[in-house]
């Protein structure tokens, strides 16, 4: 069902901005697995945490669901509980293909092709933002996190996974180098790493863990922790 990612294998005369279009959809599972250290663990544990925190008669959201990896992990662990699982993405190419991935799932999952900044979020016990906030304009992130916090039930959980930035220049260089080494070890060439880096430069804007943690505190989350980190990729939990 998925093809190997060769999108940046040949030289591009002019690199266009990275977008989640039909070309990316075709290779996305391979691309994200080979690009994000710890991706499989983060997805599997998103399911485990959703299974622990999903409350009866509540909504569980996967914001920026792409092909539904986190949605499916949540559905597996939530099981037959009375919860509505909702996946949201503003790429119609992603949502169309995601429909195929969720087709055989026994639970009712609804998909919305919407901007996560506009989608209605209510009565939430679990909200997942896996590698998505990084694509929202930085100055609009606080409003989105506040909307999520306001929509959460007491005791609900937000899982936030992101590529991160380091304020220490030495650590920034080290972790960037290690990430590129990880990509090379997964079969990407120097050219592929360099072209992908240029294509996402102004599209994916990482922030420091301190910035994420402060924003979550400001929005009213009480218990906040980094539960996973590998190089410049991290995942946080924030409990309301
Ligand atoms: C890196 S992918 C997320 C991967 C997915 N969560 C997973 O773990 O497999 C980022 C996704 O967020 C979506 N996205 C980015 N900005 C968005 C926005 N403002 N509203 C809705 N979706 C958005 C993109 O279309 C893309 O599918
Ligand atoms: O930083 C990179 O090299 C990445 O490819 C990261 C990243 C991400 O974190 O979302 C960027 C775009 C793709 O969707 C997959 C992975």
PDB file of C-alpha atoms and ligand atoms in Angstrom:
ATOM      1  CA  UNK A   1       0.000   0.000   0.000  1.00  0.00           C
ATOM      2  CA  UNK A   2       2.966   2.348   0.531  1.00  0.00           C
ATOM      3  CA  UNK A   3       5.878   3.207  -1.712  1.00  0.00           C
ATOM      4  CA  UNK A   4       9.486   3.998  -0.751  1.00  0.00           C
ATOM      5  CA  UNK A   5      10.205   7.714  -0.388  1.00  0.00           C
ATOM      6  CA  UNK A   6      12.360   8.840  -3.329  1.00  0.00           C
ATOM      7  CA  UNK A   7      10.857  12.361  -3.597  1.00  0.00           C
ATOM      8  CA  UNK A   8      14.202  14.098  -3.093  1.00  0.00           C
ATOM      9  CA  UNK A   9      16.473  11.410  -4.617  1.00  0.00           C
ATOM     10  CA  UNK A  10      17.184  13.310  -7.831  1.00  0.00           C
ATOM     11  CA  UNK A  11      18.357  16.928  -8.029  1.00  0.00           C
ATOM     12  CA  UNK A  12      15.481  19.440  -8.086  1.00  0.00           C
ATOM     13  CA  UNK A  13      16.310  22.525 -10.171  1.00  0.00           C
ATOM     14  CA  UNK A  14      14.148  24.694  -7.932  1.00  0.00           C
ATOM     15  CA  UNK A  15      12.904  23.316  -4.650  1.00  0.00           C
ATOM     16  CA  UNK A  16       9.269  24.087  -3.917  1.00  0.00           C
ATOM     17  CA  UNK A  17       8.009  24.430  -0.355  1.00  0.00           C
ATOM     18  CA  UNK A  18       7.222  21.089   1.248  1.00  0.00           C
ATOM     19  CA  UNK A  19       3.462  20.361   1.193  1.00  0.00           C
ATOM     20  CA  UNK A  20       1.336  17.397   2.245  1.00  0.00           C
ATOM     21  CA  UNK A  21       0.107  16.772  -1.313  1.00  0.00           C
ATOM     22  CA  UNK A  22      -0.653  13.590  -3.258  1.00  0.00           C
ATOM     23  CA  UNK A  23       3.065  12.937  -3.946  1.00  0.00           C
ATOM     24  CA  UNK A  24       3.828  12.968  -0.221  1.00  0.00           C
ATOM     25  CA  UNK A  25       0.729  10.857   0.550  1.00  0.00           C
ATOM     26  CA  UNK A  26       2.068   8.063  -1.690  1.00  0.00           C
ATOM     27  CA  UNK A  27       5.287   7.716   0.331  1.00  0.00           C
ATOM     28  CA  UNK A  28       4.263   9.131   3.709  1.00  0.00           C
ATOM     29  CA  UNK A  29       4.455   6.014   5.932  1.00  0.00           C
ATOM     30  CA  UNK A  30       7.972   5.259   4.648  1.00  0.00           C
ATOM     31  CA  UNK A  31       9.010   8.937   4.824  1.00  0.00           C
ATOM     32  CA  UNK A  32       7.978   9.569   8.420  1.00  0.00           C
ATOM     33  CA  UNK A  33       9.305   6.221   9.686  1.00  0.00           C
ATOM     34  CA  UNK A  34      12.743   6.897   8.121  1.00  0.00           C
ATOM     35  CA  UNK A  35      12.790  10.596   9.104  1.00  0.00           C
ATOM     36  CA  UNK A  36      11.616  10.720  12.723  1.00  0.00           C
ATOM     37  CA  UNK A  37      13.692   8.839  15.306  1.00  0.00           C
ATOM     38  CA  UNK A  38      11.363   6.953  17.644  1.00  0.00           C
ATOM     39  CA  UNK A  39       8.296   7.418  15.433  1.00  0.00           C
ATOM     40  CA  UNK A  40       6.990   3.831  15.897  1.00  0.00           C
ATOM     41  CA  UNK A  41       7.399   4.079  19.683  1.00  0.00           C
ATOM     42  CA  UNK A  42       5.660   7.451  19.846  1.00  0.00           C
ATOM     43  CA  UNK A  43       2.679   6.179  17.842  1.00  0.00           C
ATOM     44  CA  UNK A  44       2.357   2.945  19.842  1.00  0.00           C
ATOM     45  CA  UNK A  45       2.606   4.791  23.190  1.00  0.00           C
ATOM     46  CA  UNK A  46       0.109   7.419  22.022  1.00  0.00           C
ATOM     47  CA  UNK A  47      -2.308   4.500  21.800  1.00  0.00           C
ATOM     48  CA  UNK A  48      -1.338   3.222  25.242  1.00  0.00           C
ATOM     49  CA  UNK A  49      -1.805   6.667  26.835  1.00  0.00           C
ATOM     50  CA  UNK A  50      -5.123   7.177  25.042  1.00  0.00           C
ATOM     51  CA  UNK A  51      -6.238   3.797  26.372  1.00  0.00           C
ATOM     52  CA  UNK A  52      -5.435   4.942  29.914  1.00  0.00           C
ATOM     53  CA  UNK A  53      -6.995   8.417  29.712  1.00  0.00           C
ATOM     54  CA  UNK A  54      -9.986   8.082  27.375  1.00  0.00           C
ATOM     55  CA  UNK A  55     -13.115   8.836  29.431  1.00  0.00           C
ATOM     56  CA  UNK A  56     -16.557   7.355  28.831  1.00  0.00           C
ATOM     57  CA  UNK A  57     -18.833   9.519  26.685  1.00  0.00           C
ATOM     58  CA  UNK A  58     -16.013  11.848  25.618  1.00  0.00           C
ATOM     59  CA  UNK A  59     -14.242  12.813  22.379  1.00  0.00           C
ATOM     60  CA  UNK A  60     -10.678  11.804  21.439  1.00  0.00           C
ATOM     61  CA  UNK A  61      -9.002  13.950  18.769  1.00  0.00           C
ATOM     62  CA  UNK A  62      -6.062  13.289  16.457  1.00  0.00           C
ATOM     63  CA  UNK A  63      -5.177  16.759  15.142  1.00  0.00           C
ATOM     64  CA  UNK A  64      -3.064  16.566  11.969  1.00  0.00           C
ATOM     65  CA  UNK A  65      -3.964  12.907  11.565  1.00  0.00           C
ATOM     66  CA  UNK A  66      -2.363  12.383   8.102  1.00  0.00           C
ATOM     67  CA  UNK A  67      -2.998   8.717   7.281  1.00  0.00           C
ATOM     68  CA  UNK A  68      -4.347   7.957  10.739  1.00  0.00           C
ATOM     69  CA  UNK A  69      -1.391   6.243  12.415  1.00  0.00           C
ATOM     70  CA  UNK A  70      -2.204   7.769  15.825  1.00  0.00           C
ATOM     71  CA  UNK A  71      -5.950   7.502  15.204  1.00  0.00           C
ATOM     72  CA  UNK A  72      -5.613   3.755  14.657  1.00  0.00           C
ATOM     73  CA  UNK A  73      -3.316   3.315  17.665  1.00  0.00           C
ATOM     74  CA  UNK A  74      -5.898   5.126  19.811  1.00  0.00           C
ATOM     75  CA  UNK A  75      -8.787   3.075  18.425  1.00  0.00           C
ATOM     76  CA  UNK A  76      -6.935  -0.172  19.173  1.00  0.00           C
ATOM     77  CA  UNK A  77      -6.344   0.722  22.834  1.00  0.00           C
ATOM     78  CA  UNK A  78      -9.687   2.437  23.514  1.00  0.00           C
ATOM     79  CA  UNK A  79     -11.505  -0.622  22.262  1.00  0.00           C
ATOM     80  CA  UNK A  80     -15.238  -0.770  22.779  1.00  0.00           C
ATOM     81  CA  UNK A  81     -15.442   2.150  25.193  1.00  0.00           C
ATOM     82  CA  UNK A  82     -18.109   4.760  24.475  1.00  0.00           C
ATOM     83  CA  UNK A  83     -15.787   7.361  22.895  1.00  0.00           C
ATOM     84  CA  UNK A  84     -15.926   9.244  19.626  1.00  0.00           C
ATOM     85  CA  UNK A  85     -12.557   9.276  17.812  1.00  0.00           C
ATOM     86  CA  UNK A  86     -12.075  12.230  15.463  1.00  0.00           C
ATOM     87  CA  UNK A  87      -9.181  12.714  13.022  1.00  0.00           C
ATOM     88  CA  UNK A  88      -8.626  16.169  11.529  1.00  0.00           C
ATOM     89  CA  UNK A  89      -6.305  17.223   8.686  1.00  0.00           C
ATOM     90  CA  UNK A  90      -6.448  20.070   6.183  1.00  0.00           C
ATOM     91  CA  UNK A  91      -4.811  18.052   3.389  1.00  0.00           C
ATOM     92  CA  UNK A  92      -7.594  16.537   1.284  1.00  0.00           C
ATOM     93  CA  UNK A  93      -5.077  14.101  -0.232  1.00  0.00           C
ATOM     94  CA  UNK A  94      -4.261  12.809   3.283  1.00  0.00           C
ATOM     95  CA  UNK A  95      -7.902  12.582   4.401  1.00  0.00           C
ATOM     96  CA  UNK A  96      -8.962  10.758   1.229  1.00  0.00           C
ATOM     97  CA  UNK A  97      -6.262   8.100   1.710  1.00  0.00           C
ATOM     98  CA  UNK A  98      -6.884   7.959   5.471  1.00  0.00           C
ATOM     99  CA  UNK A  99     -10.464   6.836   4.746  1.00  0.00           C
ATOM    100  CA  UNK A 100      -8.994   3.639   3.225  1.00  0.00           C
ATOM    101  CA  UNK A 101      -6.760   3.018   6.245  1.00  0.00           C
ATOM    102  CA  UNK A 102      -9.620   3.264   8.746  1.00  0.00           C
ATOM    103  CA  UNK A 103     -12.192   1.419   6.625  1.00  0.00           C
ATOM    104  CA  UNK A 104     -11.879  -1.925   8.430  1.00  0.00           C
ATOM    105  CA  UNK A 105     -11.898  -0.555  11.976  1.00  0.00           C
ATOM    106  CA  UNK A 106     -14.853  -1.645  14.109  1.00  0.00           C
ATOM    107  CA  UNK A 107     -15.132   1.655  16.030  1.00  0.00           C
ATOM    108  CA  UNK A 108     -16.781   4.686  14.524  1.00  0.00           C
ATOM    109  CA  UNK A 109     -14.042   7.136  13.578  1.00  0.00           C
ATOM    110  CA  UNK A 110     -14.953  10.435  11.967  1.00  0.00           C
ATOM    111  CA  UNK A 111     -12.557  12.298   9.721  1.00  0.00           C
ATOM    112  CA  UNK A 112     -12.713  16.019   9.044  1.00  0.00           C
ATOM    113  CA  UNK A 113     -10.869  17.849   6.289  1.00  0.00           C
ATOM    114  CA  UNK A 114     -10.441  21.059   8.253  1.00  0.00           C
ATOM    115  CA  UNK A 115      -7.857  23.434   9.646  1.00  0.00           C
ATOM    116  CA  UNK A 116      -7.157  22.302  13.221  1.00  0.00           C
ATOM    117  CA  UNK A 117      -7.259  25.981  14.175  1.00  0.00           C
ATOM    118  CA  UNK A 118     -10.921  26.177  13.130  1.00  0.00           C
ATOM    119  CA  UNK A 119     -12.224  22.699  13.897  1.00  0.00           C
ATOM    120  CA  UNK A 120     -14.681  22.373  16.778  1.00  0.00           C
ATOM    121  CA  UNK A 121     -13.111  20.709  19.822  1.00  0.00           C
ATOM    122  CA  UNK A 122     -15.438  19.843  22.696  1.00  0.00           C
ATOM    123  CA  UNK A 123     -15.713  17.410  25.614  1.00  0.00           C
ATOM    124  CA  UNK A 124     -12.197  16.060  25.008  1.00  0.00           C
ATOM    125  CA  UNK A 125     -10.471  13.508  27.211  1.00  0.00           C
ATOM    126  CA  UNK A 126      -7.584  12.838  24.774  1.00  0.00           C
ATOM    127  CA  UNK A 127      -6.058  15.258  22.245  1.00  0.00           C
ATOM    128  CA  UNK A 128      -3.097  14.212  20.091  1.00  0.00           C
ATOM    129  CA  UNK A 129      -0.888  16.654  18.186  1.00  0.00           C
ATOM    130  CA  UNK A 130       1.781  14.388  16.703  1.00  0.00           C
ATOM    131  CA  UNK A 131       4.235  16.369  14.530  1.00  0.00           C
ATOM    132  CA  UNK A 132       1.607  18.935  13.549  1.00  0.00           C
ATOM    133  CA  UNK A 133       1.904  22.039  15.780  1.00  0.00           C
ATOM    134  CA  UNK A 134       5.309  22.641  14.140  1.00  0.00           C
ATOM    135  CA  UNK A 135       3.474  23.528  10.892  1.00  0.00           C
ATOM    136  CA  UNK A 136       1.136  26.094  12.507  1.00  0.00           C
ATOM    137  CA  UNK A 137       2.479  29.680  12.348  1.00  0.00           C
ATOM    138  CA  UNK A 138       4.393  30.183  15.618  1.00  0.00           C
ATOM    139  CA  UNK A 139       2.402  33.267  16.645  1.00  0.00           C
ATOM    140  CA  UNK A 140      -0.869  31.303  16.327  1.00  0.00           C
ATOM    141  CA  UNK A 141       0.183  28.300  18.423  1.00  0.00           C
ATOM    142  CA  UNK A 142      -0.766  29.731  21.836  1.00  0.00           C
ATOM    143  CA  UNK A 143      -4.362  30.338  20.695  1.00  0.00           C
ATOM    144  CA  UNK A 144      -4.664  26.749  19.449  1.00  0.00           C
ATOM    145  CA  UNK A 145      -3.250  25.256  22.655  1.00  0.00           C
ATOM    146  CA  UNK A 146      -5.621  27.479  24.676  1.00  0.00           C
ATOM    147  CA  UNK A 147      -8.608  26.294  22.587  1.00  0.00           C
ATOM    148  CA  UNK A 148      -7.573  22.680  23.228  1.00  0.00           C
ATOM    149  CA  UNK A 149      -7.089  23.284  26.953  1.00  0.00           C
ATOM    150  CA  UNK A 150     -10.502  24.992  27.238  1.00  0.00           C
ATOM    151  CA  UNK A 151     -12.152  21.994  25.508  1.00  0.00           C
ATOM    152  CA  UNK A 152     -10.610  19.390  27.802  1.00  0.00           C
ATOM    153  CA  UNK A 153     -12.320  17.548  30.581  1.00  0.00           C
ATOM    154  CA  UNK A 154     -10.591  17.572  33.990  1.00  0.00           C
ATOM    155  CA  UNK A 155      -8.072  14.727  33.969  1.00  0.00           C
ATOM    156  CA  UNK A 156      -7.831  14.736  30.179  1.00  0.00           C
ATOM    157  CA  UNK A 157      -4.489  14.405  28.393  1.00  0.00           C
ATOM    158  CA  UNK A 158      -2.766  16.225  25.536  1.00  0.00           C
ATOM    159  CA  UNK A 159       0.046  14.378  23.736  1.00  0.00           C
ATOM    160  CA  UNK A 160       2.311  16.783  21.835  1.00  0.00           C
ATOM    161  CA  UNK A 161       5.124  15.425  19.640  1.00  0.00           C
ATOM    162  CA  UNK A 162       7.435  17.813  17.814  1.00  0.00           C
ATOM    163  CA  UNK A 163      10.783  18.347  16.147  1.00  0.00           C
ATOM    164  CA  UNK A 164      12.573  20.582  18.662  1.00  0.00           C
ATOM    165  CA  UNK A 165      15.140  23.383  18.672  1.00  0.00           C
ATOM    166  CA  UNK A 166      17.972  23.816  21.220  1.00  0.00           C
ATOM    167  CA  UNK A 167      18.942  27.220  22.613  1.00  0.00           C
ATOM    168  CA  UNK A 168      22.526  25.977  23.149  1.00  0.00           C
ATOM    169  CA  UNK A 169      24.190  26.250  19.688  1.00  0.00           C
ATOM    170  CA  UNK A 170      26.471  23.268  20.416  1.00  0.00           C
ATOM    171  CA  UNK A 171      23.482  21.024  21.222  1.00  0.00           C
ATOM    172  CA  UNK A 172      21.577  22.385  18.207  1.00  0.00           C
ATOM    173  CA  UNK A 173      24.436  21.359  15.907  1.00  0.00           C
ATOM    174  CA  UNK A 174      24.988  18.000  17.621  1.00  0.00           C
ATOM    175  CA  UNK A 175      21.332  16.972  17.438  1.00  0.00           C
ATOM    176  CA  UNK A 176      20.924  18.187  13.854  1.00  0.00           C
ATOM    177  CA  UNK A 177      24.018  16.166  12.865  1.00  0.00           C
ATOM    178  CA  UNK A 178      22.731  13.095  14.729  1.00  0.00           C
ATOM    179  CA  UNK A 179      19.330  13.409  13.052  1.00  0.00           C
ATOM    180  CA  UNK A 180      20.984  13.582   9.622  1.00  0.00           C
ATOM    181  CA  UNK A 181      23.145  10.561  10.506  1.00  0.00           C
ATOM    182  CA  UNK A 182      19.942   8.713  11.486  1.00  0.00           C
ATOM    183  CA  UNK A 183      18.438   9.572   8.088  1.00  0.00           C
ATOM    184  CA  UNK A 184      21.590   8.406   6.273  1.00  0.00           C
ATOM    185  CA  UNK A 185      21.484   5.140   8.253  1.00  0.00           C
ATOM    186  CA  UNK A 186      17.905   4.728   6.990  1.00  0.00           C
ATOM    187  CA  UNK A 187      19.074   4.916   3.384  1.00  0.00           C
ATOM    188  CA  UNK A 188      18.664   8.609   2.520  1.00  0.00           C
ATOM    189  CA  UNK A 189      21.548  10.073   0.501  1.00  0.00           C
ATOM    190  CA  UNK A 190      23.339  13.323   1.306  1.00  0.00           C
ATOM    191  CA  UNK A 191      21.355  14.925  -1.553  1.00  0.00           C
ATOM    192  CA  UNK A 192      18.011  13.700  -0.197  1.00  0.00           C
ATOM    193  CA  UNK A 193      18.811  14.984   3.299  1.00  0.00           C
ATOM    194  CA  UNK A 194      19.937  18.375   1.932  1.00  0.00           C
ATOM    195  CA  UNK A 195      16.976  18.868  -0.431  1.00  0.00           C
ATOM    196  CA  UNK A 196      14.391  17.833   2.193  1.00  0.00           C
ATOM    197  CA  UNK A 197      16.032  20.207   4.662  1.00  0.00           C
ATOM    198  CA  UNK A 198      15.673  23.142   2.222  1.00  0.00           C
ATOM    199  CA  UNK A 199      12.092  22.209   1.333  1.00  0.00           C
ATOM    200  CA  UNK A 200      10.902  22.189   4.975  1.00  0.00           C
ATOM    201  CA  UNK A 201      13.074  25.094   6.185  1.00  0.00           C
ATOM    202  CA  UNK A 202      10.364  27.781   6.190  1.00  0.00           C
ATOM    203  CA  UNK A 203       7.476  25.331   6.600  1.00  0.00           C
ATOM    204  CA  UNK A 204       8.368  23.385   9.756  1.00  0.00           C
ATOM    205  CA  UNK A 205       9.362  25.827  12.505  1.00  0.00           C
ATOM    206  CA  UNK A 206      10.668  23.996  15.602  1.00  0.00           C
ATOM    207  CA  UNK A 207      10.707  25.537  19.076  1.00  0.00           C
ATOM    208  CA  UNK A 208      12.552  24.694  22.291  1.00  0.00           C
ATOM    209  CA  UNK A 209      11.127  22.356  24.906  1.00  0.00           C
ATOM    210  CA  UNK A 210      11.071  25.319  27.315  1.00  0.00           C
ATOM    211  CA  UNK A 211       8.814  27.273  24.928  1.00  0.00           C
ATOM    212  CA  UNK A 212       6.425  24.319  24.585  1.00  0.00           C
ATOM    213  CA  UNK A 213       6.320  23.714  28.339  1.00  0.00           C
ATOM    214  CA  UNK A 214       5.681  27.400  29.153  1.00  0.00           C
ATOM    215  CA  UNK A 215       2.869  27.607  26.570  1.00  0.00           C
ATOM    216  CA  UNK A 216       1.204  24.497  28.035  1.00  0.00           C
ATOM    217  CA  UNK A 217       1.449  25.936  31.572  1.00  0.00           C
ATOM    218  CA  UNK A 218       0.067  29.301  30.400  1.00  0.00           C
ATOM    219  CA  UNK A 219      -2.901  27.485  28.820  1.00  0.00           C
ATOM    220  CA  UNK A 220      -3.815  25.864  32.133  1.00  0.00           C
ATOM    221  CA  UNK A 221      -2.342  22.368  31.914  1.00  0.00           C
ATOM    222  CA  UNK A 222      -1.208  21.252  35.360  1.00  0.00           C
ATOM    223  CA  UNK A 223       1.157  18.284  34.984  1.00  0.00           C
ATOM    224  CA  UNK A 224       3.580  18.492  32.067  1.00  0.00           C
ATOM    225  CA  UNK A 225       6.397  16.099  31.211  1.00  0.00           C
ATOM    226  CA  UNK A 226       8.677  15.064  28.363  1.00  0.00           C
ATOM    227  CA  UNK A 227       8.007  11.320  28.195  1.00  0.00           C
ATOM    228  CA  UNK A 228      10.137  10.622  25.089  1.00  0.00           C
ATOM    229  CA  UNK A 229      13.079  12.252  23.361  1.00  0.00           C
ATOM    230  CA  UNK A 230      15.513  11.074  20.710  1.00  0.00           C
ATOM    231  CA  UNK A 231      17.873  13.750  19.373  1.00  0.00           C
ATOM    232  CA  UNK A 232      15.781  16.705  18.101  1.00  0.00           C
ATOM    233  CA  UNK A 233      12.409  14.945  18.349  1.00  0.00           C
ATOM    234  CA  UNK A 234      10.402  14.878  21.562  1.00  0.00           C
ATOM    235  CA  UNK A 235       6.978  14.063  22.883  1.00  0.00           C
ATOM    236  CA  UNK A 236       5.278  15.713  25.854  1.00  0.00           C
ATOM    237  CA  UNK A 237       2.241  14.846  27.922  1.00  0.00           C
ATOM    238  CA  UNK A 238       0.150  17.569  29.522  1.00  0.00           C
ATOM    239  CA  UNK A 239      -2.678  16.714  31.894  1.00  0.00           C
ATOM    240  CA  UNK A 240      -5.612  19.063  32.506  1.00  0.00           C
TER     241      UNK A 240
HETATM  242  C1  LIG B   1       3.903  15.259   9.959  1.00  0.00           C
HETATM  243  S1  LIG B   1       2.244  15.072   9.585  1.00  0.00           S
HETATM  244  C2  LIG B   1       1.516  14.336  11.028  1.00  0.00           C
HETATM  245  C3  LIG B   1       1.733  12.899  11.153  1.00  0.00           C
HETATM  246  C4  LIG B   1       0.718  12.137  11.948  1.00  0.00           C
HETATM  247  N1  LIG B   1       0.218  12.865  13.114  1.00  0.00           N
HETATM  248  C5  LIG B   1       1.365  10.835  12.358  1.00  0.00           C
HETATM  249  O1  LIG B   1       1.843  10.769  13.500  1.00  0.00           O
HETATM  250  O2  LIG B   1       1.447   9.927  11.530  1.00  0.00           O
HETATM  251  C6  LIG B   1       1.529  16.666   9.757  1.00  0.00           C
HETATM  252  C7  LIG B   1       0.087  16.698   9.275  1.00  0.00           C
HETATM  253  O3  LIG B   1      -0.527  17.874   9.774  1.00  0.00           O
HETATM  254  C8  LIG B   1      -1.352  18.402   8.776  1.00  0.00           C
HETATM  255  N2  LIG B   1      -1.508  19.825   9.084  1.00  0.00           N
HETATM  256  C9  LIG B   1      -0.552  20.777   9.142  1.00  0.00           C
HETATM  257  N3  LIG B   1      -1.089  21.958   9.502  1.00  0.00           N
HETATM  258  C10 LIG B   1      -2.424  21.745   9.668  1.00  0.00           C
HETATM  259  C11 LIG B   1      -3.533  22.570  10.019  1.00  0.00           C
HETATM  260  N4  LIG B   1      -3.371  23.866  10.291  1.00  0.00           N
HETATM  261  N5  LIG B   1      -4.753  22.007  10.095  1.00  0.00           N
HETATM  262  C12 LIG B   1      -4.936  20.686   9.825  1.00  0.00           C
HETATM  263  N6  LIG B   1      -3.928  19.858   9.484  1.00  0.00           N
HETATM  264  C13 LIG B   1      -2.685  20.378   9.408  1.00  0.00           C
HETATM  265  C14 LIG B   1      -0.663  18.094   7.468  1.00  0.00           C
HETATM  266  O4  LIG B   1      -1.550  18.104   6.366  1.00  0.00           O
HETATM  267  C15 LIG B   1      -0.065  16.726   7.737  1.00  0.00           C
HETATM  268  O5  LIG B   1      -0.891  15.683   7.294  1.00  0.00           O
HETATM  269  O1  LIG B   2      13.044  16.920   9.741  1.00  0.00           O
HETATM  270  C1  LIG B   2      12.904  16.106   8.840  1.00  0.00           C
HETATM  271  O2  LIG B   2      13.786  15.756   8.135  1.00  0.00           O
HETATM  272  C2  LIG B   2      11.609  15.542   8.645  1.00  0.00           C
HETATM  273  O3  LIG B   2      11.416  14.963   7.612  1.00  0.00           O
HETATM  274  C3  LIG B   2      10.631  15.688   9.703  1.00  0.00           C
HETATM  275  C4  LIG B   2       9.198  15.540   9.307  1.00  0.00           C
HETATM  276  C5  LIG B   2       8.316  15.847  10.517  1.00  0.00           C
HETATM  277  O4  LIG B   2       8.813  15.993  11.624  1.00  0.00           O
HETATM  278  O5  LIG B   2       7.127  15.948  10.308  1.00  0.00           O
HETATM  279  C6  LIG B   2       8.842  16.484   8.267  1.00  0.00           C
HETATM  280  C7  LIG B   2       8.010  16.180   7.267  1.00  0.00           C
HETATM  281  C8  LIG B   2       7.562  14.797   7.008  1.00  0.00           C
HETATM  282  O6  LIG B   2       6.206  14.771   7.193  1.00  0.00           O
HETATM  283  C9  LIG B   2       8.118  13.818   7.918  1.00  0.00           C
HETATM  284  C10 LIG B   2       8.930  14.156   8.928  1.00  0.00           C
END
